[in-house]
CSV table of C-alpha atoms in Angstrom, one decimal:
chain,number,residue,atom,x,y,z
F,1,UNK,CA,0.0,0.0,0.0
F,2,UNK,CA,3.3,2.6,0.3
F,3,UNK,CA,3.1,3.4,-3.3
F,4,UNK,CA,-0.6,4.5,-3.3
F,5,UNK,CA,-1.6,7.9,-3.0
F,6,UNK,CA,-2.2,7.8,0.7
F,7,UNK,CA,-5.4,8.9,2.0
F,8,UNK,CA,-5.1,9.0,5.7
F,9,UNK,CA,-7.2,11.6,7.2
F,10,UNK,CA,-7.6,11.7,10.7
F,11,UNK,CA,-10.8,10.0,9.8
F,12,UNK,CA,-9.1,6.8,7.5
F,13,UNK,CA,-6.8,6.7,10.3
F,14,UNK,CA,-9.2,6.1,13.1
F,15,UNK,CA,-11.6,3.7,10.7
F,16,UNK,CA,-8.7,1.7,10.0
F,17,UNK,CA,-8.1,0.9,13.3
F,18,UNK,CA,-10.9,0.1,14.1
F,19,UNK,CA,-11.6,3.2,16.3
F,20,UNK,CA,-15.6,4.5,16.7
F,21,UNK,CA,-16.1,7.4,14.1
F,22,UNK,CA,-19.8,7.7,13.8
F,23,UNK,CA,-21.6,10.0,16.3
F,24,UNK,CA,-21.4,8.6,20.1
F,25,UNK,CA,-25.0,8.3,20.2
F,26,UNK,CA,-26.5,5.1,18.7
F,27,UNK,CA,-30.4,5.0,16.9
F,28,UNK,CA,-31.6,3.3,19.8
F,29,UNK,CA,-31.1,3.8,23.6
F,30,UNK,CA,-32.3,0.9,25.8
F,31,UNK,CA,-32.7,1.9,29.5
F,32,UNK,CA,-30.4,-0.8,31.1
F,33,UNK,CA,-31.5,-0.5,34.4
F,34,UNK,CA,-35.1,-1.8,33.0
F,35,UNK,CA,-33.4,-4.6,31.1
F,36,UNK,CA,-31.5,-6.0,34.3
F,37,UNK,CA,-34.9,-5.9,35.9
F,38,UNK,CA,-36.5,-8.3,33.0
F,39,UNK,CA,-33.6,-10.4,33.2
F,40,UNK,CA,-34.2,-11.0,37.1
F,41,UNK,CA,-37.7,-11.3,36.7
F,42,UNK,CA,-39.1,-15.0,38.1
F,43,UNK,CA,-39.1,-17.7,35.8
F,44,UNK,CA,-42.4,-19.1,35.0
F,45,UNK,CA,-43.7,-22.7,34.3
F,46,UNK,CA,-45.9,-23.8,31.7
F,47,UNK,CA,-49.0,-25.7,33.0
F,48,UNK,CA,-49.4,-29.4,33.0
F,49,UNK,CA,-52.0,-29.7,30.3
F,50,UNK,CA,-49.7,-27.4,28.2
F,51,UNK,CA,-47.0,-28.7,29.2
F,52,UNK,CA,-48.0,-32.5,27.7
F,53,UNK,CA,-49.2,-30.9,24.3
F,54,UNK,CA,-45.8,-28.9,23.3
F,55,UNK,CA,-43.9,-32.3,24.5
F,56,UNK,CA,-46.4,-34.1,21.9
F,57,UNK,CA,-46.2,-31.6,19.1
F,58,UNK,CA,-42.4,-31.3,20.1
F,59,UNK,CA,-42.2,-35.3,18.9
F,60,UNK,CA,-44.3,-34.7,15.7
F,61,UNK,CA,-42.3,-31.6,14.3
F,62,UNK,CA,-38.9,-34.2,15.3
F,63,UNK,CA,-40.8,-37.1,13.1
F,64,UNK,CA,-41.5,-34.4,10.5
F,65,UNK,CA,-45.0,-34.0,10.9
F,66,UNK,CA,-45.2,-30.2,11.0
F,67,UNK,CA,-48.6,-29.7,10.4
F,68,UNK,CA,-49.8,-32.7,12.6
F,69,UNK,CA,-47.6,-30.6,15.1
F,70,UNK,CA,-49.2,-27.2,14.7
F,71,UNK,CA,-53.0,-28.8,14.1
F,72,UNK,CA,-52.2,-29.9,18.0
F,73,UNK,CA,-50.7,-26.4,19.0
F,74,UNK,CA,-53.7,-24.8,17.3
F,75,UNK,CA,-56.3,-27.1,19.2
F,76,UNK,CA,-54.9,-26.0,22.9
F,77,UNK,CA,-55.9,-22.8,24.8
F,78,UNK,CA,-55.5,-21.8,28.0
F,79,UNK,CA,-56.8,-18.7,30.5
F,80,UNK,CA,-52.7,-18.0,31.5
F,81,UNK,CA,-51.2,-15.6,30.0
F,82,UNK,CA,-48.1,-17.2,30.0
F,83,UNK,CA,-48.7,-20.8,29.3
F,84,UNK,CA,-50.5,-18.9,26.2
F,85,UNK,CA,-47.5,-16.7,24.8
F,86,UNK,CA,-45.4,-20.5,25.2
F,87,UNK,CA,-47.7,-21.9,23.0
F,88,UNK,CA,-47.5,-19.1,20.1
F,89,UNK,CA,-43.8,-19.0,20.5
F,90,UNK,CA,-44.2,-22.3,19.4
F,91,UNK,CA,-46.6,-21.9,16.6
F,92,UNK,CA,-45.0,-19.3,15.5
F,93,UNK,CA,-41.6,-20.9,15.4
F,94,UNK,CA,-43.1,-23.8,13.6
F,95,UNK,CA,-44.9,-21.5,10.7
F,96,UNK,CA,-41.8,-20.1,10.1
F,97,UNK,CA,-40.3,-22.4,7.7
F,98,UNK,CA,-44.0,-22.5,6.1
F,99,UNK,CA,-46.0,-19.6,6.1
F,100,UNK,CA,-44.6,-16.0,6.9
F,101,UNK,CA,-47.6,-14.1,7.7
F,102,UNK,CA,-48.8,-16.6,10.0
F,103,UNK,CA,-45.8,-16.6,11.6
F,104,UNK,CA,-45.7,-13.5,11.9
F,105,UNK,CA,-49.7,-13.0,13.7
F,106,UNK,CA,-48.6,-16.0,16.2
F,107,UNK,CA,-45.1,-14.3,17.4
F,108,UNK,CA,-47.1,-11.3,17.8
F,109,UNK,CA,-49.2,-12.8,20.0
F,110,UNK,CA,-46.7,-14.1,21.6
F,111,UNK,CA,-44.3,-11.4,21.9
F,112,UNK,CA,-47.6,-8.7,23.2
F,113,UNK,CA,-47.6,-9.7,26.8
F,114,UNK,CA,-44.3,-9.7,27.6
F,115,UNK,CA,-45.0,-12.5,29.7
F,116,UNK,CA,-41.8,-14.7,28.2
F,117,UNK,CA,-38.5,-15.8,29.9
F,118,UNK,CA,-36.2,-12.9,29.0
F,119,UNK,CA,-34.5,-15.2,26.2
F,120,UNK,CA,-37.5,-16.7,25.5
F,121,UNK,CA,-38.9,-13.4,24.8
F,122,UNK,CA,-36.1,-11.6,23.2
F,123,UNK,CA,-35.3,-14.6,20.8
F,124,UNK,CA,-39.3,-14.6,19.9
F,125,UNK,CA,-38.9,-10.6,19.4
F,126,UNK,CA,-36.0,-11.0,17.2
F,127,UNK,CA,-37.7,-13.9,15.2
F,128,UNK,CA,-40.6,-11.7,14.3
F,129,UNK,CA,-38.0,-8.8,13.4
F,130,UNK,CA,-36.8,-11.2,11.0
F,131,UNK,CA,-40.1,-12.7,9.9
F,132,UNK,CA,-41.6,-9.0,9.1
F,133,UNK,CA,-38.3,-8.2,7.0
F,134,UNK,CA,-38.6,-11.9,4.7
F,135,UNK,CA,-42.5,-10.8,4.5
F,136,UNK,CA,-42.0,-7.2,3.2
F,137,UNK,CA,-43.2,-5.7,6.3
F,138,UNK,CA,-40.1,-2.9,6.4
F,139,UNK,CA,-41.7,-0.2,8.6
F,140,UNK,CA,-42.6,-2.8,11.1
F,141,UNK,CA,-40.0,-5.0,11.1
F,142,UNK,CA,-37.9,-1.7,11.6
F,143,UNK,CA,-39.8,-1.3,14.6
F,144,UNK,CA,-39.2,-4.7,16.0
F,145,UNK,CA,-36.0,-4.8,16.2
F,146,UNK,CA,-35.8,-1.5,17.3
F,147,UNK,CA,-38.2,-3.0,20.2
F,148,UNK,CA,-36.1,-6.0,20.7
F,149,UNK,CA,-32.6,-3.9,20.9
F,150,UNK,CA,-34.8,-1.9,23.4
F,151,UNK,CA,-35.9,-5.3,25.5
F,152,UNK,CA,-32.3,-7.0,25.4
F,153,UNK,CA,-30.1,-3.7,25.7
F,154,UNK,CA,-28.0,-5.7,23.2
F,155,UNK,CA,-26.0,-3.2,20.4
F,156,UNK,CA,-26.5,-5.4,17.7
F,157,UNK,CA,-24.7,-4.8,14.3
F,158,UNK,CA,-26.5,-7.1,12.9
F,159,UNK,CA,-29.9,-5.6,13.9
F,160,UNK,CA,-28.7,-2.0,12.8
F,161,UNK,CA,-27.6,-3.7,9.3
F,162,UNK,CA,-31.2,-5.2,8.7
F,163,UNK,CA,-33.1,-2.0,9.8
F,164,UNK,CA,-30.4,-0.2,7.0
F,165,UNK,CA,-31.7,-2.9,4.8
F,166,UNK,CA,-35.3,-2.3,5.4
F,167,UNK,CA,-34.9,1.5,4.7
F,168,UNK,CA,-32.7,0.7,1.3
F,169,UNK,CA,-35.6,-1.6,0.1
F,170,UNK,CA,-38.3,1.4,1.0
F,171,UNK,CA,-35.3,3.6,-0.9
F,172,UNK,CA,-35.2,5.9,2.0
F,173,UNK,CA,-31.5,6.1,1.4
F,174,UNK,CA,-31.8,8.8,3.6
F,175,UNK,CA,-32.6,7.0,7.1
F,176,UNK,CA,-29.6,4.0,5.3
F,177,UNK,CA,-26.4,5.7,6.0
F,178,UNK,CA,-26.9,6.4,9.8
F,179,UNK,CA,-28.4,2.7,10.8
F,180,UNK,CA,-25.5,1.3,8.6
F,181,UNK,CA,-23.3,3.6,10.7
F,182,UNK,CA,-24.6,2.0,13.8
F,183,UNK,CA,-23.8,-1.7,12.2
F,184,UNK,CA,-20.1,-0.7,11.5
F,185,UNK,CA,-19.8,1.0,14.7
F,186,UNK,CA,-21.0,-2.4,16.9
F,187,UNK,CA,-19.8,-5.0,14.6
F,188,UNK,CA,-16.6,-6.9,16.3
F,189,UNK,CA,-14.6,-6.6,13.1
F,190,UNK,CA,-15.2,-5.0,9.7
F,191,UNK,CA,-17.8,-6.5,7.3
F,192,UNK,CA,-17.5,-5.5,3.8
F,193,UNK,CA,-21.0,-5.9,3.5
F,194,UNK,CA,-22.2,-2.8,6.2
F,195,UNK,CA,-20.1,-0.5,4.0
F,196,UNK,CA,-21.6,-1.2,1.1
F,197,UNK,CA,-24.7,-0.7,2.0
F,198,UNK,CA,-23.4,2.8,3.1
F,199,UNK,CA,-22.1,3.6,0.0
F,200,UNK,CA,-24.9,2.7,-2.0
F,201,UNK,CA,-26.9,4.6,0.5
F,202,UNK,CA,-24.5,7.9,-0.5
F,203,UNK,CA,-24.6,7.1,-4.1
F,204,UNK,CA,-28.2,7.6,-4.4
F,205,UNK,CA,-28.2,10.8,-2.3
F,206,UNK,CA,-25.6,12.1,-4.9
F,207,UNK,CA,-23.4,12.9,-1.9
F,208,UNK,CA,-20.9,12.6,-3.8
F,209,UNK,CA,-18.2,13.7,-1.2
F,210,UNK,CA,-19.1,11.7,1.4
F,211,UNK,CA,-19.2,9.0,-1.2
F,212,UNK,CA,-15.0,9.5,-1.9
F,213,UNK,CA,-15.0,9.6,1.6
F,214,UNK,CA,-16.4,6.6,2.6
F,215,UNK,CA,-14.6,5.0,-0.4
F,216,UNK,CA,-11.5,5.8,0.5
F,217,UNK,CA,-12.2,4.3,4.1
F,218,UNK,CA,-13.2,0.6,2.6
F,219,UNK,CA,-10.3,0.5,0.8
F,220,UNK,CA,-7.8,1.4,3.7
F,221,UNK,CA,-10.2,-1.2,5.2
F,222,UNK,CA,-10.4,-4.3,3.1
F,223,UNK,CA,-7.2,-3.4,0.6
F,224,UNK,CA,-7.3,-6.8,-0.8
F,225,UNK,CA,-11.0,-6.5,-2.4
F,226,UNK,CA,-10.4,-5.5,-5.8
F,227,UNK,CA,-13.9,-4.2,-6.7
F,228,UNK,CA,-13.7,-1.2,-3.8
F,229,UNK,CA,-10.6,0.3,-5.4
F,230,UNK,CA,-12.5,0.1,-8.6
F,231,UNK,CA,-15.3,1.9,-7.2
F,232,UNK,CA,-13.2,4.5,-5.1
F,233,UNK,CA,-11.8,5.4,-9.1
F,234,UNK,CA,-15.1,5.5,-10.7
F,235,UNK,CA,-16.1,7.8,-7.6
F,236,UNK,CA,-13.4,10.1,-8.2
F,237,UNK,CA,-14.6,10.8,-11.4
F,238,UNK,CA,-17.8,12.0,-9.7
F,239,UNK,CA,-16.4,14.9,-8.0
F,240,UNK,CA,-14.4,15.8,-11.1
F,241,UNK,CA,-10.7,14.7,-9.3
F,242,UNK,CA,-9.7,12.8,-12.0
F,243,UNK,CA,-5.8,13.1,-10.8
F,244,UNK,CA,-6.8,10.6,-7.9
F,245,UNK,CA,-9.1,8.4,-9.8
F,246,UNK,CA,-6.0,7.6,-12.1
F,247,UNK,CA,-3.6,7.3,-9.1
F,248,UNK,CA,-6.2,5.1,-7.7
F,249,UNK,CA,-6.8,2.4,-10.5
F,250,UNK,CA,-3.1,3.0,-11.5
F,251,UNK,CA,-2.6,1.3,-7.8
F,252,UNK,CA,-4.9,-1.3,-8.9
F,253,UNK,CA,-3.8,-2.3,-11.6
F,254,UNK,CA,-0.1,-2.7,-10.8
F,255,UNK,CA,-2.1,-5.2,-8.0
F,256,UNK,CA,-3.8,-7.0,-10.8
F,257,UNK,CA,-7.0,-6.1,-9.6
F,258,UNK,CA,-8.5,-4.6,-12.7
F,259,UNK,CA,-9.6,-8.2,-14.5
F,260,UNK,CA,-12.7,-7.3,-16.2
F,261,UNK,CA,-12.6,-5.2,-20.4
F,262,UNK,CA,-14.7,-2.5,-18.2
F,263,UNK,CA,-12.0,-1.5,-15.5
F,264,UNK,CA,-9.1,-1.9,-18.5
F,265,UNK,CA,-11.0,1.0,-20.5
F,266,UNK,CA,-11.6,3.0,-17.7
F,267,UNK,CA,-7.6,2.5,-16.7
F,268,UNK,CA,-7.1,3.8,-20.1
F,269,UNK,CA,-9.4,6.4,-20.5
F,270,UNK,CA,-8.3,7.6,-17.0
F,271,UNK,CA,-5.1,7.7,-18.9
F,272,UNK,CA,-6.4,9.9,-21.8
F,273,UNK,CA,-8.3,12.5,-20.1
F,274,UNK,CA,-4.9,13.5,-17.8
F,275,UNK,CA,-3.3,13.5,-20.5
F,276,UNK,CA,-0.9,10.9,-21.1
F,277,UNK,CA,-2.2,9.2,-24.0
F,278,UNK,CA,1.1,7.4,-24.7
F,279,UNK,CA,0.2,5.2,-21.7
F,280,UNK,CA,-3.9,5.3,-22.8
F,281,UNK,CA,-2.8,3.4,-26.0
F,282,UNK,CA,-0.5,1.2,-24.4
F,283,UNK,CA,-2.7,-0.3,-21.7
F,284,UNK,CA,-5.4,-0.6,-24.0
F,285,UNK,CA,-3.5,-2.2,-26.9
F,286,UNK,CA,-1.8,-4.9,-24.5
F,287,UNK,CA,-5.1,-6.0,-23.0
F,288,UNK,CA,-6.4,-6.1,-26.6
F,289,UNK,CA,-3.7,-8.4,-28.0
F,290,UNK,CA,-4.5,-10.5,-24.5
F,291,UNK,CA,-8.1,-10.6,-25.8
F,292,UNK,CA,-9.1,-9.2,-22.6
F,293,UNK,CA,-10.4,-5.9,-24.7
F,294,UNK,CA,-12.7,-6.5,-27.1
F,295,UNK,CA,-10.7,-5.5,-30.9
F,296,UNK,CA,-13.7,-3.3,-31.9
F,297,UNK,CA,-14.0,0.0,-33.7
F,298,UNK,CA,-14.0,1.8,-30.5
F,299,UNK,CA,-11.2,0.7,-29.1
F,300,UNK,CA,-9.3,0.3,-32.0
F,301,UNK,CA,-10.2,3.9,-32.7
F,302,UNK,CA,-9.0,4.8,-28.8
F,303,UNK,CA,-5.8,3.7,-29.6
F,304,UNK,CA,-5.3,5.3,-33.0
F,305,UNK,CA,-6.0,8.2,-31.9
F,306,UNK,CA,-4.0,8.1,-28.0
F,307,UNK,CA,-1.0,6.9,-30.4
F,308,UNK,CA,-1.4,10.1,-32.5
F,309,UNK,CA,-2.0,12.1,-29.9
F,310,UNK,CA,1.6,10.5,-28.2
F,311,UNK,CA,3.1,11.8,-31.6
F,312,UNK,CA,3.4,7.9,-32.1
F,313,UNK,CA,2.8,8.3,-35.6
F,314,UNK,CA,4.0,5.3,-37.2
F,315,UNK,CA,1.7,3.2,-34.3
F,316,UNK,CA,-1.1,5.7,-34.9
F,317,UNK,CA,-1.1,4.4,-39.0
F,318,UNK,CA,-1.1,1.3,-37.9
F,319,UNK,CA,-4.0,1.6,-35.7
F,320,UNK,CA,-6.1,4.0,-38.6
F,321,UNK,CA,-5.3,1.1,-41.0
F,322,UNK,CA,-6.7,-1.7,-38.9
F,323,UNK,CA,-10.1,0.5,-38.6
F,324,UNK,CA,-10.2,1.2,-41.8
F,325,UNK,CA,-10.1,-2.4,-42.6
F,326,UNK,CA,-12.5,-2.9,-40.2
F,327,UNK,CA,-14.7,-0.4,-41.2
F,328,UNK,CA,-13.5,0.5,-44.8
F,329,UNK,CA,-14.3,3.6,-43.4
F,330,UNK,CA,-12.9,6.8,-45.6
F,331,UNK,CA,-12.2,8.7,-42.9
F,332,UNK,CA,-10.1,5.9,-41.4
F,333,UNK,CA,-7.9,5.9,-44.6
F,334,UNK,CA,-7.6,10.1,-44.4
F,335,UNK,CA,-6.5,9.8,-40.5
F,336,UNK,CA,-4.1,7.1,-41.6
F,337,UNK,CA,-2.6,9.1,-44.3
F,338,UNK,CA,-2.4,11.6,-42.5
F,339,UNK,CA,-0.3,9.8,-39.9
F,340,UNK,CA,2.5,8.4,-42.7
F,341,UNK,CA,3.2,12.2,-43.7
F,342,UNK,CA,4.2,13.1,-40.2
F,343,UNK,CA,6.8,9.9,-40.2
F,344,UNK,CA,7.4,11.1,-44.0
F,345,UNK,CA,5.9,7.8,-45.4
F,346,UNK,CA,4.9,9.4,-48.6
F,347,UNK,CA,3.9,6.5,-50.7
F,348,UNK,CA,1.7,5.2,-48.2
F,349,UNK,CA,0.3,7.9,-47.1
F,350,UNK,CA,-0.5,9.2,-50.8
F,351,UNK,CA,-2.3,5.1,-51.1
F,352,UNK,CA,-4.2,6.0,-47.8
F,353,UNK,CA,-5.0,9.0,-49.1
F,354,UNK,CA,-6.6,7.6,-52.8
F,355,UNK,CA,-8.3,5.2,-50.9
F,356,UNK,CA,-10.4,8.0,-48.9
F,357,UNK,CA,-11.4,9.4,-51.9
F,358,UNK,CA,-12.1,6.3,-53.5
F,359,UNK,CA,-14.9,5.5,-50.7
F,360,UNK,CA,-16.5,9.8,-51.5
F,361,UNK,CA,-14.4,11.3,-48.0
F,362,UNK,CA,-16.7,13.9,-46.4
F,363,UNK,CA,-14.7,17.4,-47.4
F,364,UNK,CA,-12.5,15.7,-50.6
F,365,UNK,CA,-10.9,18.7,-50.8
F,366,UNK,CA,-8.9,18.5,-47.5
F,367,UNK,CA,-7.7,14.8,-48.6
F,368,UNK,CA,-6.5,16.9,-51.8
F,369,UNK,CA,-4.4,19.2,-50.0
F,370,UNK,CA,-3.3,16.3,-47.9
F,371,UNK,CA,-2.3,14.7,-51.5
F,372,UNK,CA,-0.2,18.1,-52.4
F,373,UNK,CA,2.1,17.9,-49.2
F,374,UNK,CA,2.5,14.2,-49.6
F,375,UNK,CA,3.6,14.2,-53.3
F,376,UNK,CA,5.5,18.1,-52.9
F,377,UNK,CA,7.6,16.3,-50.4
F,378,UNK,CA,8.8,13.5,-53.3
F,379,UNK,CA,9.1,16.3,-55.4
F,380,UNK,CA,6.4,15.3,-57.4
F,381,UNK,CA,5.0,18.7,-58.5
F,382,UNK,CA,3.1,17.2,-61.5
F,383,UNK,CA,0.8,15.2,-59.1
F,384,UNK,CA,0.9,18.0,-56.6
F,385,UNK,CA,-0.5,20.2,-58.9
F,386,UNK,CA,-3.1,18.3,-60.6
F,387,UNK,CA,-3.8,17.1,-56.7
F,388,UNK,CA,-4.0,21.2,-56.0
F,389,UNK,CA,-6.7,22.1,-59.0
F,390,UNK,CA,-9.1,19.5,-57.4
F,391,UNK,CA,-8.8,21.1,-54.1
F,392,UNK,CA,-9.2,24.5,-56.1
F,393,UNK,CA,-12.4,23.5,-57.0
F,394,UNK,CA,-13.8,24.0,-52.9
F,395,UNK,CA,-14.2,28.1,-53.1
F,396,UNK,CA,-12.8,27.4,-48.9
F,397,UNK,CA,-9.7,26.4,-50.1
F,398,UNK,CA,-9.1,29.5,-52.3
F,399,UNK,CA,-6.2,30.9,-49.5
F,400,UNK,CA,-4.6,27.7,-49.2
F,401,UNK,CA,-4.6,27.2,-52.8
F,402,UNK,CA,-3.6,30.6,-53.9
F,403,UNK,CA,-0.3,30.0,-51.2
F,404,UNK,CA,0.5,26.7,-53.3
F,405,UNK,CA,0.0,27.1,-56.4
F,406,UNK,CA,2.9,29.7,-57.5
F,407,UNK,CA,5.0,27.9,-55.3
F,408,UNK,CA,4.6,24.5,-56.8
F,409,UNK,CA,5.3,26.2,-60.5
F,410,UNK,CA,7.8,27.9,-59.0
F,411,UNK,CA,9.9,24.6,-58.3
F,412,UNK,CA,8.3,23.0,-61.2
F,413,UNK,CA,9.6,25.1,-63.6
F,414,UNK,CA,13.3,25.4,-61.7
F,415,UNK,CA,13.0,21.9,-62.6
F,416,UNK,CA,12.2,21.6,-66.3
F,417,UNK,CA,8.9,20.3,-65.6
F,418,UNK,CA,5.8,21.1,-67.5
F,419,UNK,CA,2.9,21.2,-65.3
């Protein structure tokens, strides 16, 4: 990690080790003086009658008779409140792995007067919790666990990470980031998961800043997870710092953690718009001769043009002429030509040149003046003058024209030559 750009706020620094960041407050605040009471409260029996029907439907749920089970459950009643709430724990524990919203009506029932053994209770709370999340029920399942962190005075990371779950699936990113604050804060070691969640939370607020910031934290965090230093360079990109998005997926690639034609081209086009498109070209043609890159006329056209703007104009020619057989594409051939007369490749660059005009180039007469450098250069002032009357006959090349054409006759007839 020495060569990357370091990002160690105070705030990295502190998340890193581990250290609380998030406001010392939590969402919820159980009063723990009422939840040592419930856990010394008397423990209660079931009665006999009761007792004898959970034993039975106990032995049909372990011979996998579930229904026989709950048809039993369902036939008992009782005038104690407490022998009651035992047996819709029970229910509702059995129509859990069958039937969510019954499940959910018989926890309920069994949770409402509080009449439980404290685990007894708080495991029934938290099963409902659960049950009201798998049935859709956000806005209530929020609640219960919010009731149940209240009952057990228990932090739970976990319980904060669901109630940030319940709010991204009602997209109130809004009410996300500081419940999946609270489940980073309490978990006993980092879980990748609790900041993502975060950071889609921020993505969708379009805070863009605490987005970077947050980004830059996960990766400090969890360096060996290739996809966050991916998404800490696309983030970059968001707030316009494209400096650090490069430095950042520079980092990642020299890791090998850019494996997908999608980080490559952004790699490369991170490349391009800082302006070194000597390295653009090069990144994009090696993962393209890997087969990594897709060879299409995008990309081929990415490199052409990187290469040329590198002054890599034998490599740009190249490039042109591979779109242009791609493509057959008259514009291709121009840009290629165009590329031989800066590494003075005359003849090829006059063949590229034919062949744009051959396909009907948009603006012909641009190729034509093209044509008059190439074949002035070979001291071919024949061809470079018939080449300049076709360009004469575009009235916005008249200036350009004018310049040429007593200098071509000029050298023409120094040498002998008839035009």
């Amino acid at each position: 990690m020495k060569k990357f750009n370091k990002l160690t706020s105070a705030l990295v620094v502190m998340a890193a080790l581990g250290v609380a960041v998030a406001p010392v407050s939590a969402a919820v605040q159980p009063n723990m003086a009422k939840v040592e009471e419930r856990k010394a409260r008397k423990t209660q029996i079931v009665g006999e009658r009761v007792g004898k029907t959970l034993v039975k439907a106990y032995e049909l749920y372990n011979a996998d008779q579930l229904d026989e089970a709950i048809a039993v459950l369902l036939d008992t009643k009782s005038s104690n409140e407490f022998d009651m709430a035992t047996l819709n724990r029970f229910l509702g524990n059995l129509y859990a792995t069958k039937d969510e919203k019954q499940a959910v009506k018989y926890l309920t029932l069994a949770v409402k007067p509080d009449q439980l053994t404290f685990n007894d209770q708080a495991g029934t709370m938290k099963l409902l919790a659960d049950m009201l999340l798998q049935d859709k029920q956000y806005q209530k399942a929020i609640k219960a666990y919010e009731d149940w962190i209240m009952f057990t005075g228990e932090q739970s990371s976990d319980a904060y990470m669901r109630i940030a779950n319940a709010y991204h699936l009602m997209a109130q990113y809004d009410k996300v980031v500081p419940a999946a604050d609270d489940a980073i804060r309490f978990s006993a070691k980092p879980e990748s998961n609790h900041y993502l969640l975060k950071m889609g939370a921020l993505y969708e607020l379009k805070r863009y800043k605490d987005l970077v910031a947050h980004s830059e934290i996960m990766v400090q965090i969890f360096p060996e997870n290739k996809q966050f230093w991916v998404y800490l360079g696309n983030f970059y990109t968001l707030t316009e710092d494209y400096a650090k998005s490069l430095s950042t997926l520079q980092m990642a690639y020299s890791q090998g953690y850019l494996e997908k034609d999608s980080e490559v081209r952004m790699l490369a086009q991170m490349y391009a718009n800082n302006n070194v498109p000597y390295k653009a070209a090069t990144v994009m043609e090696k993962h393209m001769k890997e087969g990594l890159v897709k060879k299409d006329k995008n990309n081929v056209t990415f490199i052409a043009s990187n290469y040329q703007s590198a002054r890599e104009f034998a490599r740009a020619a190249e490039y042109y002429g591979e779109l242009a057989k791609m493509t057959n594409d008259a514009d291709a051939y121009r840009r290629q030509g165009s590329a031989y007369v800066s590494v003075q490749k005359y003849n090829e660059a006059i063949a590229a040149f034919d062949k744009a005009l051959s396909l009907n180039v948009e603006k012909p007469s641009t190729v034509y003046m093209s044509l008059v450098d190439a074949y002035f250069n070979q001291k071919k002032y024949k061809e470079a003058y018939a080449a300049l009357m076709n360009a004469k006959k575009d009235p916005a090349m008249s200036r350009q024209v004018r310049s040429w054409e007593s200098y071509i006759k000029d050298k023409a007839k120094q040498k002998g030559i008839t035009l």
